[in-house]
């Protein structure tokens, strides 16, 4: 695979026999800085970090509640610190993306006003902290049921250029830019599935 920045991938969708890949990370974890960042810099790999601004700087019980109730994870995970966020944001090779302020499921029966608050306030905060434009968005949880039509419209009105699901599919010309697919993997995913995805096996049935 040729690993490219998201701008390149979105501007020039891969042809059937090409293997272009963009790396993305969701939510907001300190191990992005401690573990992923040194590898990305050493190998000169671009990536986008989709951050919930509401997770940044949380400590102890507040962080634990966010991880358990907002992210719906049972493991104890260290959340991204303010200094960690600024460390990621300072490298031109890396980009910051929006992910709602509080990891809200945008497929729930939320009021339009609440959806706007989650999406707009997150983008504004991330841009203020980073001093950079934030133009990509990823839907929390990322399934089609988590990407309501109204949320797609709000994401567009907030100034984002595209929004990403975790539906496994290639990016194609003329598709809906606010329902772009991604392959989602986590540390809990078995290694053989990682290998299968990277080999393109998922596309046979995804």
PDB file of C-alpha atoms in Angstrom:
ATOM      1  CA  UNK A   1       0.000   0.000   0.000  1.00  0.00           C
ATOM      2  CA  UNK A   2       1.056   3.600  -0.660  1.00  0.00           C
ATOM      3  CA  UNK A   3       0.219   5.610   2.461  1.00  0.00           C
ATOM      4  CA  UNK A   4      -0.847   9.130   1.507  1.00  0.00           C
ATOM      5  CA  UNK A   5      -2.388  12.106   3.255  1.00  0.00           C
ATOM      6  CA  UNK A   6      -6.150  12.409   3.210  1.00  0.00           C
ATOM      7  CA  UNK A   7      -6.065  15.380   0.838  1.00  0.00           C
ATOM      8  CA  UNK A   8      -4.295  13.268  -1.780  1.00  0.00           C
ATOM      9  CA  UNK A   9      -6.708  10.388  -1.365  1.00  0.00           C
ATOM     10  CA  UNK A  10      -9.785  12.619  -1.603  1.00  0.00           C
ATOM     11  CA  UNK A  11      -8.450  14.578  -4.578  1.00  0.00           C
ATOM     12  CA  UNK A  12      -7.389  11.507  -6.537  1.00  0.00           C
ATOM     13  CA  UNK A  13      -9.441   8.394  -5.682  1.00  0.00           C
ATOM     14  CA  UNK A  14      -7.504   5.188  -6.241  1.00  0.00           C
ATOM     15  CA  UNK A  15      -7.973   3.369  -9.530  1.00  0.00           C
ATOM     16  CA  UNK A  16      -9.026  -0.306  -9.269  1.00  0.00           C
ATOM     17  CA  UNK A  17      -5.428  -1.589  -9.444  1.00  0.00           C
ATOM     18  CA  UNK A  18      -3.971   1.100  -7.142  1.00  0.00           C
ATOM     19  CA  UNK A  19      -3.477   0.726  -3.404  1.00  0.00           C
ATOM     20  CA  UNK A  20      -3.698   4.119  -1.727  1.00  0.00           C
ATOM     21  CA  UNK A  21      -4.251   4.210   2.021  1.00  0.00           C
ATOM     22  CA  UNK A  22      -4.818   7.029   4.509  1.00  0.00           C
ATOM     23  CA  UNK A  23      -4.304   6.460   8.248  1.00  0.00           C
ATOM     24  CA  UNK A  24      -6.857   7.775  10.750  1.00  0.00           C
ATOM     25  CA  UNK A  25      -7.285   7.527  14.529  1.00  0.00           C
ATOM     26  CA  UNK A  26     -10.517   8.181  16.477  1.00  0.00           C
ATOM     27  CA  UNK A  27     -11.546   9.533  19.904  1.00  0.00           C
ATOM     28  CA  UNK A  28      -8.530  10.919  21.815  1.00  0.00           C
ATOM     29  CA  UNK A  29      -5.955   8.766  23.590  1.00  0.00           C
ATOM     30  CA  UNK A  30      -2.584   9.604  25.082  1.00  0.00           C
ATOM     31  CA  UNK A  31      -0.980   6.564  23.458  1.00  0.00           C
ATOM     32  CA  UNK A  32      -1.347   8.408  20.148  1.00  0.00           C
ATOM     33  CA  UNK A  33       1.457  10.629  21.422  1.00  0.00           C
ATOM     34  CA  UNK A  34       3.424   8.050  23.389  1.00  0.00           C
ATOM     35  CA  UNK A  35       3.328   5.179  20.880  1.00  0.00           C
ATOM     36  CA  UNK A  36       1.928   6.135  17.467  1.00  0.00           C
ATOM     37  CA  UNK A  37       3.571   9.543  17.014  1.00  0.00           C
ATOM     38  CA  UNK A  38       7.224   8.381  17.156  1.00  0.00           C
ATOM     39  CA  UNK A  39       6.499   5.678  14.542  1.00  0.00           C
ATOM     40  CA  UNK A  40       4.647   8.059  12.223  1.00  0.00           C
ATOM     41  CA  UNK A  41       7.463  10.606  12.394  1.00  0.00           C
ATOM     42  CA  UNK A  42      10.214   8.011  11.950  1.00  0.00           C
ATOM     43  CA  UNK A  43       8.545   6.593   8.834  1.00  0.00           C
ATOM     44  CA  UNK A  44       7.307   9.992   7.617  1.00  0.00           C
ATOM     45  CA  UNK A  45       3.689   8.769   7.516  1.00  0.00           C
ATOM     46  CA  UNK A  46       0.782  11.242   7.373  1.00  0.00           C
ATOM     47  CA  UNK A  47      -2.305  10.645   9.514  1.00  0.00           C
ATOM     48  CA  UNK A  48      -5.506  12.304  10.710  1.00  0.00           C
ATOM     49  CA  UNK A  49      -6.505  12.273  14.391  1.00  0.00           C
ATOM     50  CA  UNK A  50     -10.268  12.646  14.871  1.00  0.00           C
ATOM     51  CA  UNK A  51     -10.596  14.185  18.337  1.00  0.00           C
ATOM     52  CA  UNK A  52     -13.522  14.694  20.698  1.00  0.00           C
ATOM     53  CA  UNK A  53     -12.610  18.055  22.221  1.00  0.00           C
ATOM     54  CA  UNK A  54     -14.527  17.107  25.371  1.00  0.00           C
ATOM     55  CA  UNK A  55     -12.105  14.289  26.151  1.00  0.00           C
ATOM     56  CA  UNK A  56      -8.966  16.428  26.051  1.00  0.00           C
ATOM     57  CA  UNK A  57      -7.500  17.138  29.472  1.00  0.00           C
ATOM     58  CA  UNK A  58      -9.873  14.941  31.472  1.00  0.00           C
ATOM     59  CA  UNK A  59      -8.386  13.283  34.536  1.00  0.00           C
ATOM     60  CA  UNK A  60      -9.149  10.334  36.822  1.00  0.00           C
ATOM     61  CA  UNK A  61     -12.894   9.789  37.414  1.00  0.00           C
ATOM     62  CA  UNK A  62     -13.952  12.243  34.708  1.00  0.00           C
ATOM     63  CA  UNK A  63     -11.790  10.461  32.148  1.00  0.00           C
ATOM     64  CA  UNK A  64     -13.043   7.059  33.312  1.00  0.00           C
ATOM     65  CA  UNK A  65     -16.693   8.161  32.954  1.00  0.00           C
ATOM     66  CA  UNK A  66     -16.065   9.488  29.449  1.00  0.00           C
ATOM     67  CA  UNK A  67     -14.356   6.273  28.341  1.00  0.00           C
ATOM     68  CA  UNK A  68     -17.054   4.065  29.845  1.00  0.00           C
ATOM     69  CA  UNK A  69     -20.205   6.027  29.013  1.00  0.00           C
ATOM     70  CA  UNK A  70     -19.304   8.074  25.928  1.00  0.00           C
ATOM     71  CA  UNK A  71     -16.878   5.735  24.175  1.00  0.00           C
ATOM     72  CA  UNK A  72     -18.615   2.606  25.548  1.00  0.00           C
ATOM     73  CA  UNK A  73     -15.319   0.922  26.357  1.00  0.00           C
ATOM     74  CA  UNK A  74     -14.684  -1.222  29.405  1.00  0.00           C
ATOM     75  CA  UNK A  75     -10.886  -1.020  29.427  1.00  0.00           C
ATOM     76  CA  UNK A  76      -9.047   1.667  31.362  1.00  0.00           C
ATOM     77  CA  UNK A  77      -7.644   3.983  28.695  1.00  0.00           C
ATOM     78  CA  UNK A  78      -5.608   7.126  29.288  1.00  0.00           C
ATOM     79  CA  UNK A  79      -7.222  10.071  27.530  1.00  0.00           C
ATOM     80  CA  UNK A  80      -5.407  12.750  25.565  1.00  0.00           C
ATOM     81  CA  UNK A  81      -3.868  15.576  27.575  1.00  0.00           C
ATOM     82  CA  UNK A  82      -3.823  19.204  26.427  1.00  0.00           C
ATOM     83  CA  UNK A  83      -0.071  19.037  25.964  1.00  0.00           C
ATOM     84  CA  UNK A  84      -0.476  15.798  24.015  1.00  0.00           C
ATOM     85  CA  UNK A  85      -3.018  17.409  21.723  1.00  0.00           C
ATOM     86  CA  UNK A  86      -0.702  20.358  21.061  1.00  0.00           C
ATOM     87  CA  UNK A  87       2.164  17.967  20.358  1.00  0.00           C
ATOM     88  CA  UNK A  88       0.124  16.235  17.642  1.00  0.00           C
ATOM     89  CA  UNK A  89      -1.129  19.515  16.210  1.00  0.00           C
ATOM     90  CA  UNK A  90       2.310  21.025  15.702  1.00  0.00           C
ATOM     91  CA  UNK A  91       3.407  18.628  12.940  1.00  0.00           C
ATOM     92  CA  UNK A  92       2.388  19.559   9.347  1.00  0.00           C
ATOM     93  CA  UNK A  93       2.487  15.843   8.508  1.00  0.00           C
ATOM     94  CA  UNK A  94      -0.456  15.253  10.852  1.00  0.00           C
ATOM     95  CA  UNK A  95      -3.981  16.674  10.802  1.00  0.00           C
ATOM     96  CA  UNK A  96      -6.682  17.122  13.436  1.00  0.00           C
ATOM     97  CA  UNK A  97     -10.267  16.188  12.580  1.00  0.00           C
ATOM     98  CA  UNK A  98     -13.598  16.659  14.360  1.00  0.00           C
ATOM     99  CA  UNK A  99     -15.459  13.871  16.168  1.00  0.00           C
ATOM    100  CA  UNK A 100     -18.170  15.801  18.114  1.00  0.00           C
ATOM    101  CA  UNK A 101     -17.447  17.353  21.488  1.00  0.00           C
ATOM    102  CA  UNK A 102     -18.684  14.449  23.622  1.00  0.00           C
ATOM    103  CA  UNK A 103     -18.701  11.447  21.252  1.00  0.00           C
ATOM    104  CA  UNK A 104     -22.442  11.710  20.682  1.00  0.00           C
ATOM    105  CA  UNK A 105     -24.230   9.065  18.658  1.00  0.00           C
ATOM    106  CA  UNK A 106     -25.583  11.175  15.809  1.00  0.00           C
ATOM    107  CA  UNK A 107     -28.074   8.490  14.860  1.00  0.00           C
ATOM    108  CA  UNK A 108     -30.005   8.858  18.113  1.00  0.00           C
ATOM    109  CA  UNK A 109     -33.162  10.943  18.283  1.00  0.00           C
ATOM    110  CA  UNK A 110     -31.255  14.110  19.095  1.00  0.00           C
ATOM    111  CA  UNK A 111     -32.676  17.549  18.508  1.00  0.00           C
ATOM    112  CA  UNK A 112     -31.129  19.494  15.649  1.00  0.00           C
ATOM    113  CA  UNK A 113     -29.999  22.086  18.180  1.00  0.00           C
ATOM    114  CA  UNK A 114     -28.056  19.444  20.165  1.00  0.00           C
ATOM    115  CA  UNK A 115     -26.438  18.046  17.012  1.00  0.00           C
ATOM    116  CA  UNK A 116     -25.338  21.534  15.988  1.00  0.00           C
ATOM    117  CA  UNK A 117     -23.868  22.207  19.427  1.00  0.00           C
ATOM    118  CA  UNK A 118     -21.870  18.957  19.388  1.00  0.00           C
ATOM    119  CA  UNK A 119     -20.492  19.461  15.884  1.00  0.00           C
ATOM    120  CA  UNK A 120     -19.948  23.221  15.745  1.00  0.00           C
ATOM    121  CA  UNK A 121     -18.481  23.633  19.233  1.00  0.00           C
ATOM    122  CA  UNK A 122     -16.061  20.748  18.670  1.00  0.00           C
ATOM    123  CA  UNK A 123     -14.693  22.206  15.430  1.00  0.00           C
ATOM    124  CA  UNK A 124     -14.338  25.682  16.896  1.00  0.00           C
ATOM    125  CA  UNK A 125     -12.512  24.380  19.973  1.00  0.00           C
ATOM    126  CA  UNK A 126     -10.126  22.186  17.983  1.00  0.00           C
ATOM    127  CA  UNK A 127      -9.273  25.042  15.644  1.00  0.00           C
ATOM    128  CA  UNK A 128      -8.718  27.444  18.541  1.00  0.00           C
ATOM    129  CA  UNK A 129      -6.391  24.996  20.299  1.00  0.00           C
ATOM    130  CA  UNK A 130      -4.432  23.950  17.223  1.00  0.00           C
ATOM    131  CA  UNK A 131      -4.382  27.222  15.296  1.00  0.00           C
ATOM    132  CA  UNK A 132      -5.097  25.163  12.172  1.00  0.00           C
ATOM    133  CA  UNK A 133      -8.080  24.510   9.930  1.00  0.00           C
ATOM    134  CA  UNK A 134     -10.081  21.404  10.827  1.00  0.00           C
ATOM    135  CA  UNK A 135     -11.760  20.156   7.671  1.00  0.00           C
ATOM    136  CA  UNK A 136     -12.430  16.436   8.164  1.00  0.00           C
ATOM    137  CA  UNK A 137     -15.066  14.840  10.413  1.00  0.00           C
ATOM    138  CA  UNK A 138     -15.671  11.262  11.618  1.00  0.00           C
ATOM    139  CA  UNK A 139     -19.022  10.080  12.991  1.00  0.00           C
ATOM    140  CA  UNK A 140     -18.827   8.606  16.511  1.00  0.00           C
ATOM    141  CA  UNK A 141     -19.364   4.820  16.329  1.00  0.00           C
ATOM    142  CA  UNK A 142     -19.423   5.202  12.547  1.00  0.00           C
ATOM    143  CA  UNK A 143     -22.143   2.784  11.449  1.00  0.00           C
ATOM    144  CA  UNK A 144     -24.764   3.888   8.949  1.00  0.00           C
ATOM    145  CA  UNK A 145     -27.299   4.016  11.792  1.00  0.00           C
ATOM    146  CA  UNK A 146     -24.989   6.522  13.536  1.00  0.00           C
ATOM    147  CA  UNK A 147     -24.978   8.981  10.602  1.00  0.00           C
ATOM    148  CA  UNK A 148     -28.444  10.499  10.370  1.00  0.00           C
ATOM    149  CA  UNK A 149     -29.371  12.683   7.413  1.00  0.00           C
ATOM    150  CA  UNK A 150     -29.678  15.740   9.633  1.00  0.00           C
ATOM    151  CA  UNK A 151     -26.199  15.142  11.067  1.00  0.00           C
ATOM    152  CA  UNK A 152     -24.765  14.947   7.547  1.00  0.00           C
ATOM    153  CA  UNK A 153     -26.335  18.306   6.770  1.00  0.00           C
ATOM    154  CA  UNK A 154     -25.042  19.861   9.997  1.00  0.00           C
ATOM    155  CA  UNK A 155     -21.509  18.559   9.338  1.00  0.00           C
ATOM    156  CA  UNK A 156     -21.596  20.197   5.908  1.00  0.00           C
ATOM    157  CA  UNK A 157     -22.974  23.471   7.276  1.00  0.00           C
ATOM    158  CA  UNK A 158     -20.244  23.526   9.959  1.00  0.00           C
ATOM    159  CA  UNK A 159     -17.652  23.897   7.201  1.00  0.00           C
ATOM    160  CA  UNK A 160     -16.279  20.377   6.955  1.00  0.00           C
ATOM    161  CA  UNK A 161     -15.218  19.139   3.516  1.00  0.00           C
ATOM    162  CA  UNK A 162     -15.996  15.451   4.126  1.00  0.00           C
ATOM    163  CA  UNK A 163     -17.173  13.059   6.827  1.00  0.00           C
ATOM    164  CA  UNK A 164     -16.229   9.443   7.487  1.00  0.00           C
ATOM    165  CA  UNK A 165     -18.044   6.304   8.608  1.00  0.00           C
ATOM    166  CA  UNK A 166     -16.530   2.924   9.465  1.00  0.00           C
ATOM    167  CA  UNK A 167     -18.324   1.202   6.594  1.00  0.00           C
ATOM    168  CA  UNK A 168     -15.761  -0.796   4.620  1.00  0.00           C
ATOM    169  CA  UNK A 169     -15.706   0.548   1.065  1.00  0.00           C
ATOM    170  CA  UNK A 170     -13.361   2.298  -1.322  1.00  0.00           C
ATOM    171  CA  UNK A 171     -13.633   6.004  -1.939  1.00  0.00           C
ATOM    172  CA  UNK A 172     -15.060   6.537  -5.421  1.00  0.00           C
ATOM    173  CA  UNK A 173     -15.538   9.664  -7.559  1.00  0.00           C
ATOM    174  CA  UNK A 174     -18.902  11.451  -7.263  1.00  0.00           C
ATOM    175  CA  UNK A 175     -19.898   9.679  -4.061  1.00  0.00           C
ATOM    176  CA  UNK A 176     -21.519  11.374  -1.066  1.00  0.00           C
ATOM    177  CA  UNK A 177     -18.605  13.205   0.603  1.00  0.00           C
ATOM    178  CA  UNK A 178     -20.398  13.027   3.945  1.00  0.00           C
ATOM    179  CA  UNK A 179     -20.621   9.222   4.000  1.00  0.00           C
ATOM    180  CA  UNK A 180     -17.072   8.193   3.084  1.00  0.00           C
ATOM    181  CA  UNK A 181     -16.171   4.660   4.178  1.00  0.00           C
ATOM    182  CA  UNK A 182     -13.201   3.458   6.225  1.00  0.00           C
ATOM    183  CA  UNK A 183     -11.910   0.123   7.484  1.00  0.00           C
ATOM    184  CA  UNK A 184     -11.934   0.139  11.284  1.00  0.00           C
ATOM    185  CA  UNK A 185      -9.416  -1.878  13.281  1.00  0.00           C
ATOM    186  CA  UNK A 186      -8.594  -1.916  16.972  1.00  0.00           C
ATOM    187  CA  UNK A 187      -5.941  -3.572  19.164  1.00  0.00           C
ATOM    188  CA  UNK A 188      -8.541  -6.234  19.985  1.00  0.00           C
ATOM    189  CA  UNK A 189      -8.879  -7.236  16.321  1.00  0.00           C
ATOM    190  CA  UNK A 190      -7.151 -10.606  15.649  1.00  0.00           C
ATOM    191  CA  UNK A 191      -3.931 -10.330  13.654  1.00  0.00           C
ATOM    192  CA  UNK A 192      -5.251 -12.530  10.839  1.00  0.00           C
ATOM    193  CA  UNK A 193      -8.085 -10.040  10.285  1.00  0.00           C
ATOM    194  CA  UNK A 194      -5.583  -7.166  10.142  1.00  0.00           C
ATOM    195  CA  UNK A 195      -3.686  -9.108   7.487  1.00  0.00           C
ATOM    196  CA  UNK A 196      -6.875  -9.955   5.607  1.00  0.00           C
ATOM    197  CA  UNK A 197      -7.973  -6.298   5.534  1.00  0.00           C
ATOM    198  CA  UNK A 198      -4.583  -5.075   4.348  1.00  0.00           C
ATOM    199  CA  UNK A 199      -4.598  -7.715   1.622  1.00  0.00           C
ATOM    200  CA  UNK A 200      -7.964  -6.406   0.393  1.00  0.00           C
ATOM    201  CA  UNK A 201      -9.934  -9.437   1.533  1.00  0.00           C
ATOM    202  CA  UNK A 202     -12.589  -7.340   3.256  1.00  0.00           C
ATOM    203  CA  UNK A 203     -13.578  -5.785  -0.076  1.00  0.00           C
ATOM    204  CA  UNK A 204     -14.697  -9.179  -1.323  1.00  0.00           C
ATOM    205  CA  UNK A 205     -17.635  -9.147   1.043  1.00  0.00           C
ATOM    206  CA  UNK A 206     -17.728  -5.646   2.535  1.00  0.00           C
TER     207      UNK A 206
END
